[in-house]
């Protein structure tokens, strides 16, 4: 068995994994971005800033010896021998400035975690209490001084520091750490600190609200976290934030069936109830089945222990519910309930009203209605004379969620009226991204792949598919049939 001096062993121990792979196995390295790498053999193994983490196995470290022993299953002597065989590589290592000292484990034990975070901040010239001070400053600015803008700027900076710490230490961001902890039933103090910032922001930022609301749920059961990438890619979360920040008056969202656009609306409605317990909103749809599902969903979010709604809005209490009338009330008594749900054809005069939001969800029942111009005219009258007349004043915002069946549907007519206004936004997301050719809805769990959409298109008529999955109205360019399908005659044919 080979013998190595203590100095040789120490030198081997001090070689970091990136230097080892660059020296011995350069073809194994795959650069992701900046100073972050992965390997060809294990794409879940990330290397960044002198540390490495094998996410799929939940193990990590700093040195090449750690890697050879824990990933390659070598003994300690075998690992030292592998490194010591090329003295030139060791000399190359020591010609470089030594990296700053870090803790050995990429995911430290819970007892060590706070010390590592403090050491990290000290190395960057930041006092160990800075993040906690920022959180308290944000609370004071928002709750005491009523300076929401400044408070959110401070909390944003606190999140940036936390995320930077996690990225430097693990090679992944805070969301990667959150997912890892959720799936492995563990936790780290830095993640608790992150959530404490989200709690400060949750009443004011829709994104933070969605994340904190489901913090205790299993990842596979969460609505937002597994869909966050897709929902933000198309600007849905920002659009809803802009509504609440009074940058918009009208928001229209059209997406393929099953992509949970109405579920997103439920979460938004639950947020609005907590933010504005003295106000009242109205949900309007073509079907009483849909209104009942919406009512049940919002009630579950605001009252179930599975969600943290009561932590975000601790002063807001459920006052009354009426399942038959599909309405619920929070906070103090007011003339109309916090959320009221009603359907097309209901006698709404005097029963329902809204002073905050009017939610219109799928006012058209299907393609048969969409192809009947008289029926579309009737539905426009239902919206304009019934639903819209429930608005208390011009300050009430509107959200329209629907399949784009026709240019003469409610969304089409609103687009004709407000399409050029910077106070209105019309978002239509097709099944497939036309640039990448990939699915727009390939969520982490229960997503829809490109293959799924291709198979749906095979069994459906083209008109229905393009309406439902591509959000292209029947008429397209103003015609019921495509241009190349029309036949024109100077004289009528015989017979």
GROMACS .gro file of C-alpha atoms in nm:
model
  495
    1UNK     CA    1   0.000   0.000   0.000
    2UNK     CA    2   0.134   0.343  -0.094
    3UNK     CA    3   0.260   0.572   0.181
    4UNK     CA    4   0.189   0.944   0.179
    5UNK     CA    5   0.335   1.206   0.407
    6UNK     CA    6   0.108   1.421   0.619
    7UNK     CA    7   0.190   1.722   0.400
    8UNK     CA    8   0.084   1.530   0.085
    9UNK     CA    9  -0.239   1.427   0.253
   10UNK     CA   10  -0.306   1.785   0.361
   11UNK     CA   11  -0.243   1.913   0.008
   12UNK     CA   12  -0.483   1.656  -0.135
   13UNK     CA   13  -0.747   1.748   0.120
   14UNK     CA   14  -0.723   2.115   0.027
   15UNK     CA   15  -0.779   2.066  -0.346
   16UNK     CA   16  -1.130   2.176  -0.440
   17UNK     CA   17  -1.341   1.971  -0.681
   18UNK     CA   18  -1.341   2.226  -0.964
   19UNK     CA   19  -0.960   2.233  -0.977
   20UNK     CA   20  -0.947   1.854  -0.962
   21UNK     CA   21  -1.187   1.811  -1.255
   22UNK     CA   22  -1.023   2.086  -1.458
   23UNK     CA   23  -0.686   1.915  -1.405
   24UNK     CA   24  -0.772   1.545  -1.428
   25UNK     CA   25  -1.109   1.522  -1.603
   26UNK     CA   26  -1.181   1.839  -1.805
   27UNK     CA   27  -1.422   1.650  -2.034
   28UNK     CA   28  -1.639   1.567  -1.732
   29UNK     CA   29  -1.710   1.936  -1.660
   30UNK     CA   30  -2.016   2.109  -1.808
   31UNK     CA   31  -2.037   2.484  -1.756
   32UNK     CA   32  -2.388   2.611  -1.670
   33UNK     CA   33  -2.319   2.983  -1.629
   34UNK     CA   34  -2.056   3.206  -1.472
   35UNK     CA   35  -1.868   3.000  -1.212
   36UNK     CA   36  -2.136   2.733  -1.185
   37UNK     CA   37  -2.074   2.387  -1.333
   38UNK     CA   38  -2.229   2.042  -1.344
   39UNK     CA   39  -2.090   1.708  -1.464
   40UNK     CA   40  -2.171   1.487  -1.761
   41UNK     CA   41  -2.217   1.184  -1.537
   42UNK     CA   42  -2.444   1.349  -1.278
   43UNK     CA   43  -2.644   1.647  -1.406
   44UNK     CA   44  -2.792   1.710  -1.061
   45UNK     CA   45  -2.443   1.765  -0.917
   46UNK     CA   46  -2.366   2.138  -0.906
   47UNK     CA   47  -2.028   2.305  -0.845
   48UNK     CA   48  -2.008   2.671  -0.748
   49UNK     CA   49  -1.767   2.895  -0.557
   50UNK     CA   50  -1.552   2.613  -0.426
   51UNK     CA   51  -1.847   2.402  -0.308
   52UNK     CA   52  -2.033   2.110  -0.466
   53UNK     CA   53  -2.375   1.957  -0.408
   54UNK     CA   54  -2.527   1.637  -0.547
   55UNK     CA   55  -2.892   1.741  -0.522
   56UNK     CA   56  -3.052   1.407  -0.614
   57UNK     CA   57  -2.864   1.236  -0.328
   58UNK     CA   58  -2.865   1.524  -0.079
   59UNK     CA   59  -2.489   1.511  -0.022
   60UNK     CA   60  -2.218   1.769  -0.083
   61UNK     CA   61  -1.890   1.915   0.028
   62UNK     CA   62  -1.592   2.127  -0.079
   63UNK     CA   63  -1.285   1.913  -0.148
   64UNK     CA   64  -1.205   1.672  -0.429
   65UNK     CA   65  -1.139   1.406  -0.163
   66UNK     CA   66  -1.500   1.442  -0.042
   67UNK     CA   67  -1.619   1.399  -0.400
   68UNK     CA   68  -1.407   1.093  -0.475
   69UNK     CA   69  -1.514   0.922  -0.154
   70UNK     CA   70  -1.885   1.012  -0.157
   71UNK     CA   71  -1.960   1.008  -0.531
   72UNK     CA   72  -1.696   0.767  -0.669
   73UNK     CA   73  -1.709   0.537  -0.363
   74UNK     CA   74  -1.330   0.545  -0.313
   75UNK     CA   75  -1.159   0.487   0.017
   76UNK     CA   76  -0.970   0.777   0.172
   77UNK     CA   77  -0.632   0.634   0.065
   78UNK     CA   78  -0.758   0.575  -0.291
   79UNK     CA   79  -0.882   0.935  -0.312
   80UNK     CA   80  -0.552   1.079  -0.185
   81UNK     CA   81  -0.361   0.854  -0.426
   82UNK     CA   82  -0.574   0.970  -0.720
   83UNK     CA   83  -0.485   1.332  -0.645
   84UNK     CA   84  -0.122   1.281  -0.538
   85UNK     CA   85  -0.027   1.099  -0.859
   86UNK     CA   86   0.012   1.433  -1.042
   87UNK     CA   87   0.229   1.668  -0.838
   88UNK     CA   88   0.211   1.929  -1.111
   89UNK     CA   89  -0.160   1.958  -1.053
   90UNK     CA   90  -0.096   2.017  -0.685
   91UNK     CA   91   0.165   2.281  -0.765
   92UNK     CA   92  -0.083   2.447  -1.000
   93UNK     CA   93  -0.334   2.454  -0.717
   94UNK     CA   94  -0.091   2.631  -0.484
   95UNK     CA   95   0.014   2.888  -0.742
   96UNK     CA   96  -0.338   3.026  -0.717
   97UNK     CA   97  -0.456   3.244  -0.430
   98UNK     CA   98  -0.623   3.033  -0.168
   99UNK     CA   99  -1.002   3.063  -0.167
  100UNK     CA  100  -1.165   3.201   0.143
  101UNK     CA  101  -1.238   2.948   0.412
  102UNK     CA  102  -1.588   2.801   0.400
  103UNK     CA  103  -1.764   2.539   0.603
  104UNK     CA  104  -1.718   2.190   0.464
  105UNK     CA  105  -2.073   2.083   0.396
  106UNK     CA  106  -2.281   2.240   0.124
  107UNK     CA  107  -2.596   2.172   0.327
  108UNK     CA  108  -2.478   2.219   0.686
  109UNK     CA  109  -2.641   2.065   0.987
  110UNK     CA  110  -2.914   2.273   1.144
  111UNK     CA  111  -2.699   2.361   1.445
  112UNK     CA  112  -2.418   2.492   1.220
  113UNK     CA  113  -2.638   2.669   0.967
  114UNK     CA  114  -2.674   3.003   1.142
  115UNK     CA  115  -2.299   3.024   1.208
  116UNK     CA  116  -2.226   2.965   0.840
  117UNK     CA  117  -2.475   3.232   0.736
  118UNK     CA  118  -2.317   3.479   0.978
  119UNK     CA  119  -1.967   3.394   0.855
  120UNK     CA  120  -2.081   3.439   0.494
  121UNK     CA  121  -2.218   3.784   0.569
  122UNK     CA  122  -1.906   3.885   0.759
  123UNK     CA  123  -1.689   3.794   0.462
  124UNK     CA  124  -1.888   4.044   0.258
  125UNK     CA  125  -1.856   4.321   0.513
  126UNK     CA  126  -2.212   4.282   0.638
  127UNK     CA  127  -2.296   4.277   1.006
  128UNK     CA  128  -2.429   3.940   1.123
  129UNK     CA  129  -2.763   4.094   1.223
  130UNK     CA  130  -2.820   4.283   0.898
  131UNK     CA  131  -3.087   4.057   0.750
  132UNK     CA  132  -3.288   4.046   1.072
  133UNK     CA  133  -3.253   4.423   1.100
  134UNK     CA  134  -3.380   4.457   0.744
  135UNK     CA  135  -3.682   4.243   0.820
  136UNK     CA  136  -3.767   4.453   1.125
  137UNK     CA  137  -3.709   4.773   0.926
  138UNK     CA  138  -3.947   4.650   0.657
  139UNK     CA  139  -4.211   4.569   0.919
  140UNK     CA  140  -4.174   4.911   1.081
  141UNK     CA  141  -4.191   5.095   0.748
  142UNK     CA  142  -4.500   4.906   0.631
  143UNK     CA  143  -4.698   4.858   0.952
  144UNK     CA  144  -4.601   5.161   1.162
  145UNK     CA  145  -4.488   5.429   0.921
  146UNK     CA  146  -4.724   5.315   0.643
  147UNK     CA  147  -4.440   5.348   0.393
  148UNK     CA  148  -4.513   5.040   0.185
  149UNK     CA  149  -4.280   5.132  -0.100
  150UNK     CA  150  -3.971   5.171   0.120
  151UNK     CA  151  -4.056   4.866   0.328
  152UNK     CA  152  -4.081   4.646   0.018
  153UNK     CA  153  -3.751   4.781  -0.113
  154UNK     CA  154  -3.584   4.677   0.213
  155UNK     CA  155  -3.744   4.332   0.212
  156UNK     CA  156  -3.640   4.284  -0.151
  157UNK     CA  157  -3.278   4.352  -0.056
  158UNK     CA  158  -3.301   4.106   0.232
  159UNK     CA  159  -3.421   3.837  -0.010
  160UNK     CA  160  -3.137   3.914  -0.248
  161UNK     CA  161  -2.881   3.864   0.031
  162UNK     CA  162  -3.038   3.536   0.137
  163UNK     CA  163  -3.055   3.406  -0.218
  164UNK     CA  164  -2.694   3.510  -0.283
  165UNK     CA  165  -2.582   3.320   0.026
  166UNK     CA  166  -2.767   3.006  -0.084
  167UNK     CA  167  -2.634   3.026  -0.440
  168UNK     CA  168  -2.274   3.074  -0.326
  169UNK     CA  169  -2.294   2.789  -0.081
  170UNK     CA  170  -2.493   2.535  -0.284
  171UNK     CA  171  -2.486   2.632  -0.651
  172UNK     CA  172  -2.866   2.644  -0.650
  173UNK     CA  173  -3.107   2.923  -0.562
  174UNK     CA  174  -3.344   2.955  -0.269
  175UNK     CA  175  -3.619   2.776  -0.460
  176UNK     CA  176  -3.390   2.477  -0.517
  177UNK     CA  177  -3.321   2.465  -0.142
  178UNK     CA  178  -3.693   2.497  -0.065
  179UNK     CA  179  -3.772   2.209  -0.300
  180UNK     CA  180  -3.494   1.996  -0.154
  181UNK     CA  181  -3.613   2.054   0.203
  182UNK     CA  182  -3.976   1.987   0.111
  183UNK     CA  183  -3.900   1.662  -0.067
  184UNK     CA  184  -3.655   1.540   0.200
  185UNK     CA  185  -3.860   1.647   0.504
  186UNK     CA  186  -3.584   1.865   0.646
  187UNK     CA  187  -3.529   2.234   0.707
  188UNK     CA  188  -3.260   2.498   0.746
  189UNK     CA  189  -3.267   2.821   0.938
  190UNK     CA  190  -3.183   3.026   0.629
  191UNK     CA  191  -3.503   2.895   0.468
  192UNK     CA  192  -3.705   2.999   0.774
  193UNK     CA  193  -3.551   3.345   0.742
  194UNK     CA  194  -3.654   3.357   0.376
  195UNK     CA  195  -4.012   3.272   0.466
  196UNK     CA  196  -4.016   3.536   0.737
  197UNK     CA  197  -3.943   3.793   0.466
  198UNK     CA  198  -4.220   3.649   0.247
  199UNK     CA  199  -4.462   3.682   0.538
  200UNK     CA  200  -4.385   4.054   0.562
  201UNK     CA  201  -4.446   4.093   0.187
  202UNK     CA  202  -4.743   3.858   0.149
  203UNK     CA  203  -5.022   4.113   0.212
  204UNK     CA  204  -4.870   4.339  -0.055
  205UNK     CA  205  -4.705   4.115  -0.316
  206UNK     CA  206  -4.909   3.844  -0.489
  207UNK     CA  207  -4.601   3.631  -0.563
  208UNK     CA  208  -4.491   3.633  -0.197
  209UNK     CA  209  -4.849   3.561  -0.089
  210UNK     CA  210  -4.869   3.252  -0.310
  211UNK     CA  211  -4.536   3.118  -0.186
  212UNK     CA  212  -4.602   3.173   0.184
  213UNK     CA  213  -4.964   3.057   0.165
  214UNK     CA  214  -4.856   2.705   0.066
  215UNK     CA  215  -4.531   2.681   0.264
  216UNK     CA  216  -4.658   2.385   0.470
  217UNK     CA  217  -4.802   2.184   0.181
  218UNK     CA  218  -4.620   1.897   0.010
  219UNK     CA  219  -4.463   2.022  -0.309
  220UNK     CA  220  -4.663   1.784  -0.532
  221UNK     CA  221  -4.986   1.926  -0.386
  222UNK     CA  222  -4.890   2.292  -0.419
  223UNK     CA  223  -5.060   2.503  -0.682
  224UNK     CA  224  -4.807   2.781  -0.737
  225UNK     CA  225  -4.454   2.655  -0.669
  226UNK     CA  226  -4.452   2.383  -0.941
  227UNK     CA  227  -4.609   2.624  -1.194
  228UNK     CA  228  -4.421   2.937  -1.095
  229UNK     CA  229  -4.187   2.932  -1.395
  230UNK     CA  230  -4.467   2.910  -1.652
  231UNK     CA  231  -4.705   3.154  -1.482
  232UNK     CA  232  -4.433   3.417  -1.452
  233UNK     CA  233  -4.296   3.357  -1.801
  234UNK     CA  234  -4.622   3.483  -1.948
  235UNK     CA  235  -4.666   3.769  -1.703
  236UNK     CA  236  -4.977   3.639  -1.527
  237UNK     CA  237  -4.861   3.707  -1.171
  238UNK     CA  238  -4.731   4.053  -1.261
  239UNK     CA  239  -5.056   4.136  -1.440
  240UNK     CA  240  -5.259   4.052  -1.131
  241UNK     CA  241  -5.017   4.255  -0.920
  242UNK     CA  242  -5.062   4.547  -1.160
  243UNK     CA  243  -5.438   4.527  -1.117
  244UNK     CA  244  -5.404   4.556  -0.742
  245UNK     CA  245  -5.144   4.833  -0.776
  246UNK     CA  246  -5.397   5.032  -0.981
  247UNK     CA  247  -5.196   5.013  -1.302
  248UNK     CA  248  -5.477   4.824  -1.478
  249UNK     CA  249  -5.857   4.830  -1.482
  250UNK     CA  250  -5.918   4.529  -1.708
  251UNK     CA  251  -5.732   4.198  -1.731
  252UNK     CA  252  -5.822   3.919  -1.973
  253UNK     CA  253  -5.662   3.574  -1.951
  254UNK     CA  254  -5.714   3.296  -2.206
  255UNK     CA  255  -5.539   2.961  -2.171
  256UNK     CA  256  -5.610   2.599  -2.277
  257UNK     CA  257  -5.852   2.394  -2.064
  258UNK     CA  258  -5.703   2.223  -1.761
  259UNK     CA  259  -5.418   2.471  -1.718
  260UNK     CA  260  -5.578   2.593  -1.392
  261UNK     CA  261  -5.649   2.950  -1.491
  262UNK     CA  262  -5.962   2.957  -1.272
  263UNK     CA  263  -5.761   2.813  -0.981
  264UNK     CA  264  -5.521   3.106  -1.015
  265UNK     CA  265  -5.825   3.334  -0.994
  266UNK     CA  266  -5.935   3.158  -0.672
  267UNK     CA  267  -5.599   3.228  -0.510
  268UNK     CA  268  -5.611   3.588  -0.623
  269UNK     CA  269  -5.964   3.626  -0.483
  270UNK     CA  270  -5.851   3.484  -0.146
  271UNK     CA  271  -5.568   3.741  -0.140
  272UNK     CA  272  -5.807   4.026  -0.212
  273UNK     CA  273  -6.043   3.917   0.066
  274UNK     CA  274  -5.758   3.937   0.320
  275UNK     CA  275  -5.625   4.266   0.185
  276UNK     CA  276  -5.963   4.437   0.170
  277UNK     CA  277  -6.194   4.277   0.430
  278UNK     CA  278  -6.429   4.578   0.420
  279UNK     CA  279  -6.491   4.543   0.046
  280UNK     CA  280  -6.694   4.302  -0.165
  281UNK     CA  281  -6.638   4.129  -0.499
  282UNK     CA  282  -6.854   3.929  -0.741
  283UNK     CA  283  -6.776   3.611  -0.935
  284UNK     CA  284  -6.987   3.560  -1.249
  285UNK     CA  285  -6.997   3.253  -1.479
  286UNK     CA  286  -7.221   3.074  -1.729
  287UNK     CA  287  -7.267   2.772  -1.501
  288UNK     CA  288  -7.381   2.728  -1.142
  289UNK     CA  289  -7.144   2.431  -1.120
  290UNK     CA  290  -6.848   2.660  -1.186
  291UNK     CA  291  -6.968   2.919  -0.936
  292UNK     CA  292  -7.004   2.649  -0.670
  293UNK     CA  293  -6.652   2.516  -0.734
  294UNK     CA  294  -6.515   2.868  -0.712
  295UNK     CA  295  -6.698   2.931  -0.384
  296UNK     CA  296  -6.576   2.603  -0.233
  297UNK     CA  297  -6.219   2.663  -0.349
  298UNK     CA  298  -6.187   3.012  -0.204
  299UNK     CA  299  -6.350   2.904   0.123
  300UNK     CA  300  -6.100   2.618   0.154
  301UNK     CA  301  -5.800   2.847   0.093
  302UNK     CA  302  -5.916   3.101   0.351
  303UNK     CA  303  -6.020   2.860   0.626
  304UNK     CA  304  -5.827   2.531   0.589
  305UNK     CA  305  -5.528   2.463   0.816
  306UNK     CA  306  -5.347   2.333   0.507
  307UNK     CA  307  -5.288   2.696   0.409
  308UNK     CA  308  -5.131   2.978   0.611
  309UNK     CA  309  -5.397   3.237   0.523
  310UNK     CA  310  -5.467   3.316   0.890
  311UNK     CA  311  -5.095   3.384   0.948
  312UNK     CA  312  -5.086   3.633   0.662
  313UNK     CA  313  -5.411   3.803   0.769
  314UNK     CA  314  -5.434   3.733   1.145
  315UNK     CA  315  -5.686   4.011   1.209
  316UNK     CA  316  -5.933   3.898   0.941
  317UNK     CA  317  -6.193   3.647   1.059
  318UNK     CA  318  -6.467   3.460   0.878
  319UNK     CA  319  -6.797   3.620   0.982
  320UNK     CA  320  -7.055   3.422   0.787
  321UNK     CA  321  -7.104   3.178   0.498
  322UNK     CA  322  -7.407   3.079   0.294
  323UNK     CA  323  -7.338   2.774   0.081
  324UNK     CA  324  -7.679   2.781  -0.086
  325UNK     CA  325  -7.635   3.142  -0.195
  326UNK     CA  326  -7.264   3.080  -0.257
  327UNK     CA  327  -7.134   3.376  -0.061
  328UNK     CA  328  -6.891   3.428   0.227
  329UNK     CA  329  -6.816   3.726   0.448
  330UNK     CA  330  -6.501   3.823   0.637
  331UNK     CA  331  -6.435   4.104   0.881
  332UNK     CA  332  -6.711   4.332   1.004
  333UNK     CA  333  -7.066   4.337   0.878
  334UNK     CA  334  -7.122   4.514   0.546
  335UNK     CA  335  -7.419   4.535   0.310
  336UNK     CA  336  -7.276   4.274   0.071
  337UNK     CA  337  -7.056   3.971   0.138
  338UNK     CA  338  -6.681   3.968   0.074
  339UNK     CA  339  -6.728   3.722  -0.212
  340UNK     CA  340  -7.054   3.650  -0.392
  341UNK     CA  341  -7.090   3.396  -0.674
  342UNK     CA  342  -7.369   3.396  -0.932
  343UNK     CA  343  -7.438   3.257  -1.278
  344UNK     CA  344  -7.587   3.376  -1.606
  345UNK     CA  345  -7.966   3.376  -1.582
  346UNK     CA  346  -7.984   3.428  -1.206
  347UNK     CA  347  -8.202   3.711  -1.085
  348UNK     CA  348  -7.928   3.935  -0.947
  349UNK     CA  349  -8.103   4.268  -0.910
  350UNK     CA  350  -8.055   4.392  -0.555
  351UNK     CA  351  -7.892   4.066  -0.441
  352UNK     CA  352  -7.529   4.112  -0.539
  353UNK     CA  353  -7.293   4.403  -0.591
  354UNK     CA  354  -6.918   4.468  -0.598
  355UNK     CA  355  -6.696   4.760  -0.504
  356UNK     CA  356  -6.357   4.589  -0.550
  357UNK     CA  357  -6.348   4.321  -0.825
  358UNK     CA  358  -6.580   4.174  -1.087
  359UNK     CA  359  -6.463   3.827  -1.190
  360UNK     CA  360  -6.612   3.698  -1.519
  361UNK     CA  361  -6.524   3.337  -1.590
  362UNK     CA  362  -6.626   3.150  -1.908
  363UNK     CA  363  -6.950   3.329  -1.994
  364UNK     CA  364  -6.987   3.113  -2.308
  365UNK     CA  365  -7.089   2.752  -2.251
  366UNK     CA  366  -6.937   2.605  -2.569
  367UNK     CA  367  -6.889   2.617  -2.944
  368UNK     CA  368  -7.261   2.598  -3.023
  369UNK     CA  369  -7.320   2.927  -2.844
  370UNK     CA  370  -7.007   3.076  -2.997
  371UNK     CA  371  -7.130   3.009  -3.352
  372UNK     CA  372  -7.465   3.173  -3.283
  373UNK     CA  373  -7.425   3.548  -3.332
  374UNK     CA  374  -7.763   3.618  -3.173
  375UNK     CA  375  -7.658   3.422  -2.864
  376UNK     CA  376  -7.331   3.619  -2.847
  377UNK     CA  377  -7.528   3.944  -2.862
  378UNK     CA  378  -7.745   3.817  -2.577
  379UNK     CA  379  -7.439   3.726  -2.367
  380UNK     CA  380  -7.292   4.071  -2.425
  381UNK     CA  381  -7.617   4.217  -2.296
  382UNK     CA  382  -7.601   3.983  -1.995
  383UNK     CA  383  -7.252   4.112  -1.919
  384UNK     CA  384  -7.315   4.480  -1.990
  385UNK     CA  385  -7.666   4.505  -1.844
  386UNK     CA  386  -7.647   4.248  -1.562
  387UNK     CA  387  -7.290   4.168  -1.449
  388UNK     CA  388  -7.136   4.505  -1.519
  389UNK     CA  389  -7.424   4.690  -1.358
  390UNK     CA  390  -7.333   4.518  -1.029
  391UNK     CA  391  -7.022   4.743  -1.014
  392UNK     CA  392  -7.056   5.018  -0.755
  393UNK     CA  393  -6.840   5.264  -0.951
  394UNK     CA  394  -6.559   5.301  -1.206
  395UNK     CA  395  -6.296   5.199  -0.950
  396UNK     CA  396  -6.406   4.833  -0.963
  397UNK     CA  397  -6.150   4.619  -1.152
  398UNK     CA  398  -6.248   4.341  -1.392
  399UNK     CA  399  -6.085   4.004  -1.456
  400UNK     CA  400  -6.209   3.802  -1.754
  401UNK     CA  401  -6.101   3.440  -1.788
  402UNK     CA  402  -6.237   3.251  -2.088
  403UNK     CA  403  -6.175   3.045  -2.399
  404UNK     CA  404  -6.156   3.274  -2.702
  405UNK     CA  405  -6.442   3.130  -2.904
  406UNK     CA  406  -6.533   3.430  -3.115
  407UNK     CA  407  -6.426   3.785  -3.196
  408UNK     CA  408  -6.780   3.874  -3.092
  409UNK     CA  409  -6.752   3.722  -2.743
  410UNK     CA  410  -6.724   3.944  -2.436
  411UNK     CA  411  -6.343   3.951  -2.442
  412UNK     CA  412  -6.341   4.027  -2.814
  413UNK     CA  413  -6.574   4.324  -2.769
  414UNK     CA  414  -6.379   4.451  -2.467
  415UNK     CA  415  -6.062   4.426  -2.673
  416UNK     CA  416  -6.226   4.635  -2.945
  417UNK     CA  417  -6.315   4.896  -2.682
  418UNK     CA  418  -6.001   4.898  -2.467
  419UNK     CA  419  -5.734   4.722  -2.673
  420UNK     CA  420  -5.530   5.039  -2.716
  421UNK     CA  421  -5.557   5.146  -2.354
  422UNK     CA  422  -5.261   5.109  -2.117
  423UNK     CA  423  -5.520   5.038  -1.845
  424UNK     CA  424  -5.621   4.708  -2.008
  425UNK     CA  425  -5.418   4.393  -2.071
  426UNK     CA  426  -5.522   4.096  -2.284
  427UNK     CA  427  -5.314   3.781  -2.232
  428UNK     CA  428  -5.369   3.477  -2.455
  429UNK     CA  429  -5.131   3.182  -2.411
  430UNK     CA  430  -5.140   2.902  -2.671
  431UNK     CA  431  -5.060   2.537  -2.614
  432UNK     CA  432  -4.717   2.549  -2.779
  433UNK     CA  433  -4.456   2.823  -2.764
  434UNK     CA  434  -4.420   2.929  -3.130
  435UNK     CA  435  -4.053   3.020  -3.077
  436UNK     CA  436  -3.927   2.707  -2.901
  437UNK     CA  437  -4.186   2.454  -3.018
  438UNK     CA  438  -4.222   2.339  -2.656
  439UNK     CA  439  -4.532   2.318  -2.437
  440UNK     CA  440  -4.621   2.635  -2.248
  441UNK     CA  441  -4.773   2.425  -1.970
  442UNK     CA  442  -4.520   2.155  -1.891
  443UNK     CA  443  -4.560   2.203  -1.516
  444UNK     CA  444  -4.339   2.009  -1.275
  445UNK     CA  445  -4.636   1.799  -1.167
  446UNK     CA  446  -4.934   1.706  -1.388
  447UNK     CA  447  -4.814   1.925  -1.670
  448UNK     CA  448  -4.910   1.905  -2.035
  449UNK     CA  449  -4.641   1.797  -2.280
  450UNK     CA  450  -4.608   1.877  -2.649
  451UNK     CA  451  -4.705   1.517  -2.722
  452UNK     CA  452  -5.027   1.558  -2.521
  453UNK     CA  453  -5.131   1.858  -2.729
  454UNK     CA  454  -5.044   1.680  -3.053
  455UNK     CA  455  -5.266   1.387  -2.957
  456UNK     CA  456  -5.551   1.619  -2.861
  457UNK     CA  457  -5.527   1.787  -3.201
  458UNK     CA  458  -5.553   1.449  -3.377
  459UNK     CA  459  -5.895   1.367  -3.231
  460UNK     CA  460  -6.055   1.713  -3.246
  461UNK     CA  461  -6.187   1.921  -3.533
  462UNK     CA  462  -5.951   2.201  -3.623
  463UNK     CA  463  -6.186   2.487  -3.533
  464UNK     CA  464  -6.254   2.359  -3.181
  465UNK     CA  465  -5.886   2.284  -3.120
  466UNK     CA  466  -5.771   2.626  -3.232
  467UNK     CA  467  -6.028   2.794  -3.010
  468UNK     CA  468  -5.965   2.582  -2.702
  469UNK     CA  469  -5.590   2.529  -2.721
  470UNK     CA  470  -5.455   2.816  -2.930
  471UNK     CA  471  -5.703   3.084  -2.823
  472UNK     CA  472  -5.781   3.177  -3.180
  473UNK     CA  473  -6.146   3.282  -3.231
  474UNK     CA  474  -6.360   3.091  -3.478
  475UNK     CA  475  -6.368   3.371  -3.731
  476UNK     CA  476  -5.992   3.434  -3.736
  477UNK     CA  477  -5.928   3.744  -3.946
  478UNK     CA  478  -6.301   3.818  -3.932
  479UNK     CA  479  -6.418   3.512  -4.131
  480UNK     CA  480  -6.608   3.209  -4.008
  481UNK     CA  481  -6.397   2.995  -4.245
  482UNK     CA  482  -6.031   3.040  -4.347
  483UNK     CA  483  -5.966   3.235  -4.667
  484UNK     CA  484  -5.841   2.935  -4.865
  485UNK     CA  485  -6.160   2.738  -4.789
  486UNK     CA  486  -6.396   2.992  -4.944
  487UNK     CA  487  -6.530   2.954  -5.300
  488UNK     CA  488  -6.649   3.261  -5.489
  489UNK     CA  489  -6.887   3.280  -5.786
  490UNK     CA  490  -6.974   3.557  -6.032
  491UNK     CA  491  -7.298   3.370  -6.099
  492UNK     CA  492  -7.481   3.124  -5.879
  493UNK     CA  493  -7.413   2.760  -5.978
  494UNK     CA  494  -7.700   2.561  -6.132
  495UNK     CA  495  -7.898   2.332  -5.901
   0.00000   0.00000   0.00000
